[in-house]
mmCIF file of C-alpha atoms in Angstrom:
data_model
loop_
_atom_site.group_PDB
_atom_site.id
_atom_site.type_symbol
_atom_site.label_atom_id
_atom_site.label_comp_id
_atom_site.label_asym_id
_atom_site.label_seq_id
_atom_site.Cartn_x
_atom_site.Cartn_y
_atom_site.Cartn_z
ATOM 1 C CA ASN K 764 32.491 22.025 34.890
ATOM 2 C CA ASP K 765 32.729 25.795 34.557
ATOM 3 C CA VAL K 766 32.910 25.542 30.770
ATOM 4 C CA PHE K 767 29.741 23.484 30.317
ATOM 5 C CA ASN K 768 28.045 24.428 33.600
ATOM 6 C CA ASP K 769 26.537 20.923 34.018
ATOM 7 C CA ASP K 770 25.425 21.537 37.601
ATOM 8 C CA ASN K 771 23.106 24.366 36.578
ATOM 9 C CA LYS K 772 21.478 22.269 33.795
ATOM 10 C CA SER K 773 20.869 19.333 36.105
ATOM 11 C CA ARG K 774 19.263 21.658 38.693
ATOM 12 C CA VAL K 775 16.933 23.121 36.055
ATOM 13 C CA CYS K 776 15.907 19.638 34.868
ATOM 14 C CA SER K 777 15.309 18.360 38.389
ATOM 15 C CA ASN K 778 13.264 21.477 39.256
ATOM 16 C CA LEU K 779 11.246 21.086 36.060
ATOM 17 C CA LEU K 780 10.444 17.434 36.776
ATOM 18 C CA SER K 781 9.654 18.002 40.456
ATOM 19 C CA ASP K 782 6.603 20.130 39.676
ATOM 20 C CA PRO K 783 3.543 17.899 38.893
ATOM 21 C CA CYS K 784 2.107 20.436 36.465
ATOM 22 C CA SER K 785 5.387 20.502 34.526
ATOM 23 C CA LYS K 786 5.442 16.696 34.409
ATOM 24 C CA VAL K 787 1.918 16.631 32.999
ATOM 25 C CA CYS K 788 2.824 19.254 30.396
ATOM 26 C CA LEU K 789 5.955 17.355 29.328
ATOM 27 C CA ILE K 790 4.110 14.039 29.087
ATOM 28 C CA SER K 791 1.264 15.678 27.157
ATOM 29 C CA ALA K 792 3.708 17.287 24.776
ATOM 30 C CA GLY K 793 5.368 13.890 24.330
ATOM 31 C CA TYR K 794 2.033 12.456 23.214
ATOM 32 C CA ILE K 795 0.755 15.384 21.155
ATOM 33 C CA LEU K 796 3.802 16.734 19.305
ATOM 34 C CA PRO K 797 4.606 13.487 17.454
ATOM 35 C CA MET K 798 1.030 13.487 16.136
ATOM 36 C CA PHE K 799 1.775 16.677 14.203
ATOM 37 C CA ALA K 800 4.793 15.016 12.601
ATOM 38 C CA LEU K 801 2.737 11.912 11.757
ATOM 39 C CA HIS K 802 -0.037 14.070 10.312
ATOM 40 C CA ALA K 803 2.482 15.967 8.198
ATOM 41 C CA TRP K 804 3.904 12.682 6.912
ATOM 42 C CA GLU K 805 0.448 11.333 5.992
ATOM 43 C CA TYR K 806 -0.366 14.621 4.251
ATOM 44 C CA THR K 807 2.909 14.411 2.333
ATOM 45 C CA LYS K 808 2.111 10.849 1.281
ATOM 46 C CA LEU K 809 -1.256 12.001 -0.031
ATOM 47 C CA ARG K 810 0.379 14.860 -1.923
ATOM 48 C CA LEU K 811 2.933 12.490 -3.459
ATOM 49 C CA ASP K 812 0.054 10.317 -4.761
ATOM 50 C CA ILE K 813 2.251 7.335 -5.547
ATOM 51 C CA HIS K 814 -0.780 5.231 -6.522
ATOM 52 C CA GLY K 815 -2.128 7.830 -8.947
ATOM 53 C CA LYS K 816 1.219 8.608 -10.541
ATOM 54 C CA SER K 817 2.170 4.965 -11.018
ATOM 55 C CA ARG K 818 -1.305 4.206 -12.449
ATOM 56 C CA LEU K 819 -0.979 7.117 -14.889
ATOM 57 C CA PHE K 820 2.513 5.962 -15.881
ATOM 58 C CA LEU K 821 1.300 2.414 -16.559
ATOM 59 C CA ARG K 822 -1.787 3.534 -18.471
ATOM 60 C CA THR K 823 0.200 5.938 -20.615
ATOM 61 C CA ASN K 824 2.787 3.343 -21.525
ATOM 62 C CA VAL K 825 0.270 0.570 -22.241
ATOM 63 C CA PHE K 826 -1.686 2.867 -24.551
ATOM 64 C CA ARG K 827 1.523 4.064 -26.207
ATOM 65 C CA LYS K 828 2.559 0.435 -26.812
ATOM 66 C CA TYR K 829 -0.866 -0.302 -28.310
ATOM 67 C CA LEU K 830 -0.629 2.684 -30.643
ATOM 68 C CA ASN K 831 2.882 1.671 -31.710
ATOM 69 C CA LEU K 832 1.763 -1.809 -32.765
ATOM 70 C CA SER K 833 1.755 -2.603 -36.450
ATOM 71 C CA ALA K 834 -1.618 -2.601 -38.206
ATOM 72 C CA ALA K 835 -1.631 -6.407 -38.402
ATOM 73 C CA SER K 836 -0.812 -6.759 -34.702
ATOM 74 C CA ARG K 837 -3.420 -4.175 -33.755
ATOM 75 C CA ARG K 838 -6.093 -6.162 -35.612
ATOM 76 C CA GLU K 839 -5.234 -9.236 -33.522
ATOM 77 C CA VAL K 840 -5.710 -7.362 -30.258
ATOM 78 C CA VAL K 841 -9.301 -7.005 -29.116
ATOM 79 C CA PRO K 842 -10.001 -3.360 -28.162
ATOM 80 C CA THR K 843 -11.988 -4.361 -25.068
ATOM 81 C CA GLU K 844 -8.941 -6.210 -23.756
ATOM 82 C CA VAL K 845 -6.833 -3.076 -24.157
ATOM 83 C CA GLN K 846 -9.586 -1.129 -22.420
ATOM 84 C CA ASP K 847 -9.664 -3.657 -19.561
ATOM 85 C CA VAL K 848 -5.897 -3.482 -19.203
ATOM 86 C CA ILE K 849 -5.887 0.318 -19.176
ATOM 87 C CA LEU K 850 -8.839 0.748 -16.832
ATOM 88 C CA GLU K 851 -8.481 -2.198 -14.445
ATOM 89 C CA ASP K 852 -5.152 -3.968 -14.696
ATOM 90 C CA CYS K 853 -3.049 -0.807 -14.526
ATOM 91 C CA ASN K 854 -4.978 0.218 -11.416
ATOM 92 C CA GLU K 855 -4.403 -3.200 -9.840
ATOM 93 C CA ALA K 856 -0.692 -3.083 -10.659
ATOM 94 C CA ALA K 857 -0.438 0.374 -9.089
ATOM 95 C CA GLU K 858 -2.268 -0.890 -5.991
ATOM 96 C CA GLY K 859 0.175 -3.795 -5.826
ATOM 97 C CA TYR K 860 3.116 -1.410 -6.013
ATOM 98 C CA VAL K 861 1.718 0.704 -3.169
ATOM 99 C CA ALA K 862 1.005 -2.454 -1.157
ATOM 100 C CA ALA K 863 4.604 -3.604 -1.675
ATOM 101 C CA LEU K 864 5.841 -0.234 -0.402
ATOM 102 C CA GLU K 865 3.592 -0.569 2.661
ATOM 103 C CA ILE K 866 4.961 -4.056 3.328
ATOM 104 C CA VAL K 867 8.515 -2.720 3.200
ATOM 105 C CA GLN K 868 7.519 0.109 5.532
ATOM 106 C CA ARG K 869 6.000 -2.337 8.027
ATOM 107 C CA LEU K 870 9.005 -4.652 7.844
ATOM 108 C CA VAL K 871 11.343 -1.760 8.615
ATOM 109 C CA LYS K 872 9.092 -0.775 11.511
ATOM 110 C CA LEU K 873 9.116 -4.365 12.772
ATOM 111 C CA LEU K 874 12.904 -4.506 12.560
ATOM 112 C CA LEU K 875 13.283 -1.238 14.456
ATOM 113 C CA LEU K 876 10.839 -2.310 17.158
ATOM 114 C CA SER K 877 12.618 -5.658 17.446
ATOM 115 C CA TYR K 878 15.955 -3.925 17.757
ATOM 116 C CA PHE K 879 14.689 -1.644 20.527
ATOM 117 C CA ALA K 880 13.001 -4.556 22.326
ATOM 118 C CA LEU K 881 16.198 -6.613 22.238
ATOM 119 C CA GLU K 882 18.280 -3.623 23.260
ATOM 120 C CA GLU K 883 16.048 -3.132 26.290
ATOM 121 C CA ASP K 884 15.635 -6.820 27.209
ATOM 122 C CA PRO K 885 17.803 -9.421 25.445
ATOM 123 C CA SER K 886 15.674 -12.235 26.891
ATOM 124 C CA ALA K 887 12.811 -11.077 24.626
ATOM 125 C CA LEU K 888 14.490 -12.793 21.663
ATOM 126 C CA TRP K 889 11.996 -15.651 21.896
ATOM 127 C CA PHE K 890 9.067 -13.269 21.377
ATOM 128 C CA VAL K 891 10.831 -11.256 18.693
ATOM 129 C CA ILE K 892 11.340 -14.425 16.653
ATOM 130 C CA SER K 893 8.106 -16.289 17.409
ATOM 131 C CA MET K 894 5.575 -13.522 16.758
ATOM 132 C CA PRO K 895 6.584 -12.705 13.140
ATOM 133 C CA SER K 896 7.038 -16.424 12.473
ATOM 134 C CA LEU K 897 3.512 -17.225 13.641
ATOM 135 C CA MET K 898 2.142 -14.323 11.610
ATOM 136 C CA ALA K 899 3.948 -15.542 8.487
ATOM 137 C CA ILE K 900 2.654 -19.107 8.956
ATOM 138 C CA TRP K 901 -0.915 -17.851 9.422
ATOM 139 C CA GLY K 902 -0.622 -15.616 6.330
ATOM 140 C CA PHE K 903 0.735 -18.497 4.272
ATOM 141 C CA CYS K 904 -2.152 -20.738 5.323
ATOM 142 C CA GLN K 905 -4.723 -18.052 4.482
ATOM 143 C CA SER K 906 -3.172 -17.111 1.133
ATOM 144 C CA ARG K 907 -4.517 -20.181 -0.675
ATOM 145 C CA THR K 908 -8.099 -19.348 0.231
ATOM 146 C CA LEU K 909 -7.642 -15.748 -0.815
ATOM 147 C CA LEU K 910 -6.010 -16.698 -4.116
ATOM 148 C CA GLN K 911 -8.867 -19.080 -4.935
ATOM 149 C CA ALA K 912 -11.423 -16.337 -4.318
ATOM 150 C CA VAL K 913 -9.486 -13.867 -6.479
ATOM 151 C CA GLU K 914 -9.170 -16.428 -9.293
ATOM 152 C CA GLN K 915 -12.910 -17.146 -9.198
ATOM 153 C CA GLU K 916 -13.685 -13.445 -9.336
ATOM 154 C CA GLY K 917 -11.284 -12.969 -12.237
ATOM 155 C CA SER K 918 -12.791 -15.813 -14.240
ATOM 156 C CA LYS K 919 -16.328 -14.480 -13.670
ATOM 157 C CA VAL K 920 -15.331 -10.962 -14.720
ATOM 158 C CA HIS K 921 -13.669 -12.397 -17.827
ATOM 159 C CA GLU K 922 -16.823 -14.359 -18.686
ATOM 160 C CA VAL K 923 -18.979 -11.244 -18.356
ATOM 161 C CA SER K 924 -16.496 -9.243 -20.437
ATOM 162 C CA GLN K 925 -16.588 -11.862 -23.197
ATOM 163 C CA TRP K 926 -20.386 -11.934 -23.066
ATOM 164 C CA VAL K 927 -20.571 -8.146 -23.425
ATOM 165 C CA GLN K 928 -18.063 -8.208 -26.266
ATOM 166 C CA GLU K 929 -20.050 -10.929 -28.059
ATOM 167 C CA ALA K 930 -23.280 -8.990 -27.550
ATOM 168 C CA CYS K 931 -21.681 -5.844 -28.978
ATOM 169 C CA THR K 932 -20.290 -7.749 -31.945
ATOM 170 C CA ASN K 933 -23.615 -9.418 -32.706
ATOM 171 C CA TYR K 934 -25.821 -6.444 -31.881
ATOM 172 C CA GLY K 935 -27.337 -6.363 -35.358
ATOM 173 C CA LEU K 936 -28.468 -9.962 -35.077
ATOM 174 C CA ILE K 937 -29.866 -9.398 -31.580
ATOM 175 C CA ALA K 938 -31.743 -6.256 -32.689
ATOM 176 C CA ASP K 939 -33.199 -8.059 -35.719
ATOM 177 C CA TYR K 940 -34.326 -10.981 -33.558
ATOM 178 C CA PHE K 941 -36.293 -8.786 -31.155
ATOM 179 C CA GLN K 942 -38.130 -6.871 -33.963
#
């Protein structure tokens, strides 16, 4: 005990926790200090800009592939489709990548919380299993409705894009008709 002086440390801790003001300060610090770490992490995520960098990577490579096509292949590709892919689809793919990373992050968080819950109370296994299962079932049931809405939106956007392309192609005829 003389080497580590455990008795002195335990007296200091018990004296520190016996004072109500010290307890309040420790509890407050326990709530406030992690917020600085969380803020720093969110700031770092913004500085990393995973969405922007992956979108730029996809756009650059799609455009490079388009420019490397042979002349005959390039004539077969409609320029508005390349434009749509570069401006919209690359952005959607980057959003999907970021969403997949967020899902992995939440799954890891769920696993850690489940581990700590089971470590604290092994009888909580029922809740640890049932809650994610119910959430997965609900998400599966709702996914069909969401996919139908996304497909309808996509088909409408495609129709408008084709209409604009046709109008641009036949602009001379349209201009002559109105004069």
